[in-house]
Tab-separated table of C-alpha atoms in Angstrom:
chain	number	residue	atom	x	y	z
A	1	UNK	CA	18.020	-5.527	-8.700
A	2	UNK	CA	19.071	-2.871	-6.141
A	3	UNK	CA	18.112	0.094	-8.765
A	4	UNK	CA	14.843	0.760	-6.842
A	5	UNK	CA	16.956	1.435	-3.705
A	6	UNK	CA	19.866	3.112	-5.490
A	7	UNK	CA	17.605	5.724	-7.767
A	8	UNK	CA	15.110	6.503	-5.129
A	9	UNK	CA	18.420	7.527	-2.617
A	10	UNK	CA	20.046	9.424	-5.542
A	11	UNK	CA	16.920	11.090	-6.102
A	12	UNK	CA	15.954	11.817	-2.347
A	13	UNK	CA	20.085	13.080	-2.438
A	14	UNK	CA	19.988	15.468	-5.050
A	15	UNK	CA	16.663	17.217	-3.747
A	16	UNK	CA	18.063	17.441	-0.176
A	17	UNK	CA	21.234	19.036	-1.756
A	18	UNK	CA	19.253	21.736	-3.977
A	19	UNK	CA	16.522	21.994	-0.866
A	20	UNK	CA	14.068	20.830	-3.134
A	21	UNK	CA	10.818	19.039	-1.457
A	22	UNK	CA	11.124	15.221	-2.250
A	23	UNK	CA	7.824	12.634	-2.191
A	24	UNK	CA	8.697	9.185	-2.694
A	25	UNK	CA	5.754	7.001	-3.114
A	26	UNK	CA	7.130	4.127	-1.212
A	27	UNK	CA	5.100	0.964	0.209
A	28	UNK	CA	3.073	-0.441	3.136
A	29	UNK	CA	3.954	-4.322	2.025
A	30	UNK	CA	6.234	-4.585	4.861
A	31	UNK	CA	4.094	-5.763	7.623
A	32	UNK	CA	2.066	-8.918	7.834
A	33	UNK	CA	-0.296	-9.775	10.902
A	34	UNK	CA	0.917	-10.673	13.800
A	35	UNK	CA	0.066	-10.882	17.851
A	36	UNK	CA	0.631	-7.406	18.382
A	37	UNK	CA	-1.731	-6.630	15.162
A	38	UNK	CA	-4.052	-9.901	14.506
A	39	UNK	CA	-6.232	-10.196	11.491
A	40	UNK	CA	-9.679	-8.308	12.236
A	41	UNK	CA	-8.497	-6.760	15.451
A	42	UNK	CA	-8.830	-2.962	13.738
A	43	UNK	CA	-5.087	-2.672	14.920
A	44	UNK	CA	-3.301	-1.353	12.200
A	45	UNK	CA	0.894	-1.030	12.325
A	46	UNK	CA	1.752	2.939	12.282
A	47	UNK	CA	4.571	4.747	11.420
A	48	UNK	CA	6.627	4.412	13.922
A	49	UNK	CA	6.573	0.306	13.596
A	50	UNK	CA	9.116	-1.849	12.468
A	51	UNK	CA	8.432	-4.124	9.738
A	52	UNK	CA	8.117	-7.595	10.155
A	53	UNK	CA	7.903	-8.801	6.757
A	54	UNK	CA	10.276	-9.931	4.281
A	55	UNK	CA	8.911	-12.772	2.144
A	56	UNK	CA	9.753	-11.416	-0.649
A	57	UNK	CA	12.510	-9.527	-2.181
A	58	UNK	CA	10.990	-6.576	-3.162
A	59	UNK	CA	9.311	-5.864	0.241
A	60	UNK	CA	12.778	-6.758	2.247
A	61	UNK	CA	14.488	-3.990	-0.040
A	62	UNK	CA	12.382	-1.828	0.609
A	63	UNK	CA	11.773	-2.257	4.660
A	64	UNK	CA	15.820	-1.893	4.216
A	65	UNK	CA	15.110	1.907	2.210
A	66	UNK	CA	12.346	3.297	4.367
A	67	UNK	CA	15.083	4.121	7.258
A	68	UNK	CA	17.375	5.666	4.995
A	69	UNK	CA	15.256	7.367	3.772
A	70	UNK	CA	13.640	9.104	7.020
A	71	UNK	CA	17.241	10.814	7.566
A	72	UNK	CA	16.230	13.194	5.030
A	73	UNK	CA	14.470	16.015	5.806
A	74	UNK	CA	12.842	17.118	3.006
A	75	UNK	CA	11.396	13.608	2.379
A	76	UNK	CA	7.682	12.503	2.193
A	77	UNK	CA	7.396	9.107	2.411
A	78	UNK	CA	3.855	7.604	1.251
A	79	UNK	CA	3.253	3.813	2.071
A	80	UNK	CA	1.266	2.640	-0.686
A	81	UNK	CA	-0.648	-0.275	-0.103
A	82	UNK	CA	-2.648	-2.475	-3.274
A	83	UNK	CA	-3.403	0.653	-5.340
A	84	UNK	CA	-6.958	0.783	-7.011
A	85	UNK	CA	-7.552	2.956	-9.827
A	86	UNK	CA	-10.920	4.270	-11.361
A	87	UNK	CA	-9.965	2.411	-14.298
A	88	UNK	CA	-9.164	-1.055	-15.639
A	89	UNK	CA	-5.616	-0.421	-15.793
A	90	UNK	CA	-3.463	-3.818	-16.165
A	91	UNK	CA	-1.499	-2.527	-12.858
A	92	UNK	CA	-5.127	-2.095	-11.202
A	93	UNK	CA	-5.387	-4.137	-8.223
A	94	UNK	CA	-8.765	-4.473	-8.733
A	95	UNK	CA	-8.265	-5.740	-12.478
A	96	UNK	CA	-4.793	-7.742	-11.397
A	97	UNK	CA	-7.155	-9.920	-8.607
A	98	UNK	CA	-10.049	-10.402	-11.091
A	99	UNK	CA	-7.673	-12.425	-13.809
A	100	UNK	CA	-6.359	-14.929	-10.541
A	101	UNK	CA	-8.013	-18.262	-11.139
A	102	UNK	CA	-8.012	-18.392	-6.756
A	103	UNK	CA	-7.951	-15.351	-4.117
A	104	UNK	CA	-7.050	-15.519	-0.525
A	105	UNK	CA	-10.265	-13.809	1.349
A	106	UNK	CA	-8.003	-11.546	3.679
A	107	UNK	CA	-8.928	-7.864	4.929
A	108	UNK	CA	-5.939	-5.433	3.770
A	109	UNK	CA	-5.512	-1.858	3.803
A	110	UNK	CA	-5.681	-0.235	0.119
A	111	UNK	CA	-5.120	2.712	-1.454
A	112	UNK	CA	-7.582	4.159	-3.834
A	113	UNK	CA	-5.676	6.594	-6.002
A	114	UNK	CA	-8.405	9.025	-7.551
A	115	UNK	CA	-8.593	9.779	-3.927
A	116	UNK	CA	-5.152	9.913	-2.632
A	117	UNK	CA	-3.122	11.139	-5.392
A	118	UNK	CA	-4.970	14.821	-4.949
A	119	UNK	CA	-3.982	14.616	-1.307
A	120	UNK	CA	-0.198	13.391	-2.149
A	121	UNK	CA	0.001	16.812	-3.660
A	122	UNK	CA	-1.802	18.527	-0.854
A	123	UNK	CA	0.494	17.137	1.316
A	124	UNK	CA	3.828	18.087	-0.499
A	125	UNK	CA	2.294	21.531	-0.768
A	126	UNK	CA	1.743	21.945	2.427
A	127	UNK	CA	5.293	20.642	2.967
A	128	UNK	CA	4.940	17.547	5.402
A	129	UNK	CA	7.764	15.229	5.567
A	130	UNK	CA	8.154	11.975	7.166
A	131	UNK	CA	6.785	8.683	6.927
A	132	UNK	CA	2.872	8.322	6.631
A	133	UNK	CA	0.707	5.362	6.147
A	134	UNK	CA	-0.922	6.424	2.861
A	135	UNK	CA	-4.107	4.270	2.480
A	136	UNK	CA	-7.520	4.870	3.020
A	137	UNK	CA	-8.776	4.300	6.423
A	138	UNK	CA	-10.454	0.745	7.142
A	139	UNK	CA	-9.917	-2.323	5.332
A	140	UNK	CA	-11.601	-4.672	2.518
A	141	UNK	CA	-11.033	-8.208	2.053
A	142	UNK	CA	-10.670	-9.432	-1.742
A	143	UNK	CA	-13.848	-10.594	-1.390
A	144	UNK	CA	-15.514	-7.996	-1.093
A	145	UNK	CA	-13.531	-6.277	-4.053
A	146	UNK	CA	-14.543	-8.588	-6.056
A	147	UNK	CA	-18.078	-8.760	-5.237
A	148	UNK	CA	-17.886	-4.870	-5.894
A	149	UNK	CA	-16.416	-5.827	-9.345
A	150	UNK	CA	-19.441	-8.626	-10.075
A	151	UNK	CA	-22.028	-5.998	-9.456
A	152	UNK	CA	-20.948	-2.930	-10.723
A	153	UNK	CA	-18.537	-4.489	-13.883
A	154	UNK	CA	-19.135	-7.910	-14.744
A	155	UNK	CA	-22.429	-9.661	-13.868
A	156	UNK	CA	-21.366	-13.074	-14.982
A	157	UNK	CA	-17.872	-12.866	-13.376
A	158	UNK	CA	-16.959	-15.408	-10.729
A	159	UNK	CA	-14.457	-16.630	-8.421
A	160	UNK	CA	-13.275	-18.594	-5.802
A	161	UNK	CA	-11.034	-18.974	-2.332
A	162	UNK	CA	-8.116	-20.898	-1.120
A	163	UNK	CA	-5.992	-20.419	2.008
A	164	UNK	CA	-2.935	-18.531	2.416
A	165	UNK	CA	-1.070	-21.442	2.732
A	166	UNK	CA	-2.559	-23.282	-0.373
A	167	UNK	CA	-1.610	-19.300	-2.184
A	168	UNK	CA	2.131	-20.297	-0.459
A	169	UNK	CA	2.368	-23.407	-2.668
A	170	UNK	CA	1.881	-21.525	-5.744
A	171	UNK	CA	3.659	-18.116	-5.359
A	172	UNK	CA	7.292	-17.984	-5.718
A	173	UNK	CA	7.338	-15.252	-2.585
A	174	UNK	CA	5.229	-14.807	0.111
A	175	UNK	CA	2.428	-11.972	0.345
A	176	UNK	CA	2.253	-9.181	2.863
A	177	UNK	CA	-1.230	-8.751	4.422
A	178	UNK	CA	-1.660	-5.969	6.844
A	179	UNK	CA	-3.839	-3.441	8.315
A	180	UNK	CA	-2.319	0.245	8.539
A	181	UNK	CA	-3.393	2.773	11.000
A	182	UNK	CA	-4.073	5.843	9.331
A	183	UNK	CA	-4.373	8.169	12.553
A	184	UNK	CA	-1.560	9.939	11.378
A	185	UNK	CA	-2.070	10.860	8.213
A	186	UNK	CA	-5.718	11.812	8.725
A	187	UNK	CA	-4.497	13.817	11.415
A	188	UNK	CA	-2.168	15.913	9.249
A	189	UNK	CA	-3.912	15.818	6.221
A	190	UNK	CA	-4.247	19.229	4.906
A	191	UNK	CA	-7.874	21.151	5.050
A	192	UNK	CA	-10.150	20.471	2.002
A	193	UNK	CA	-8.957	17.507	1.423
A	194	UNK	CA	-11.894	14.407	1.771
A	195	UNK	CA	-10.443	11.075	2.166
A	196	UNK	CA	-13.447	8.257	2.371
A	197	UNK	CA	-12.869	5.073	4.346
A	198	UNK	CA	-12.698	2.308	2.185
């Protein structure tokens, strides 16, 4: 479906032809680990990388989008990486990985929106454009996320592991798993606003 790609342009378009600010709330599942940025290192992929993943459709369309959109202007481009909301939202990442019969225990980057989506609007005020890396710095394995949501939600909850390559088997595309830096956007995030490592 290549609505995502169409609507979003259409919608960057008509903002750049009325001069109107445009923030597109885009995605950071377009990198995966590699040599240059191994698992646990602490060396996240920045703005200015190319992505390097496309195991699944929705990631490739959208590592095709991001360039397009960074020719306009008046664009804000937020990578969005496994959102987690203060709530038990279906869409949740927290709530998603709790219903999995198996997680994967890999560090990612994550975005925790009671946090962010204050400073999305911060940002658009203060009229940055561009492409940031819109998580919270640091990352958190799935483990730990759901050790979080044994002690503080469910007591009796449990779970258990299998490799990324067992996950392969199962899923019908691939997952990203990344670290982003955040150097950027902590650099330019506007005064007041308190992001918390994750």
């Amino acid at each position: 479906d290549a609505l995502p790609i169409f609507g979003t342009l259409n919608v960057a378009d008509v903002c750049y032809t009325r001069g109107i600010h445009c923030t597109v709330y885009a995605t950071g599942c377009i990198f995966k680990y590699d040599d240059a940025h191994p698992l646990g290192s602490g060396i996240g992929f920045t703005e200015e990388d190319v992505p390097n993943f496309d195991g699944s459709f929705y990631s490739k369309t959208k590592g095709f989008m991001e360039p397009m959109l960074k020719e306009y202007p008046n664009c804000l481009i937020l990578r969005v990486r496994m959102p987690v909301s203060d709530d038990l939202f279906h869409r949740n990442f927290v709530t998603k990985i709790a219903k999995y019969e198996k997680v994967v225990d890999v560090p990612n980057s994550m975005t925790i929106l009671h946090e962010m989506l204050p400073a999305s609007l911060a940002m658009a005020q203060k009229g940055l454009t561009g492409v940031y890396n819109f998580t919270n710095p640091g990352v958190i394995s799935h483990n730990q996320v759901l050790d979080l949501f044994k002690k503080y939600i469910d007591p009796n909850f449990t779970y258990s592991n299998f490799s990324v390559e067992e996950q392969a088997k199962i899923l019908k595309a691939a997952r990203s798993n990344n670290e982003l830096d955040t150097t950027k956007l902590m650099r330019d995030m506007p005064e007041g606003v308190e992001i918390n490592d994750i």
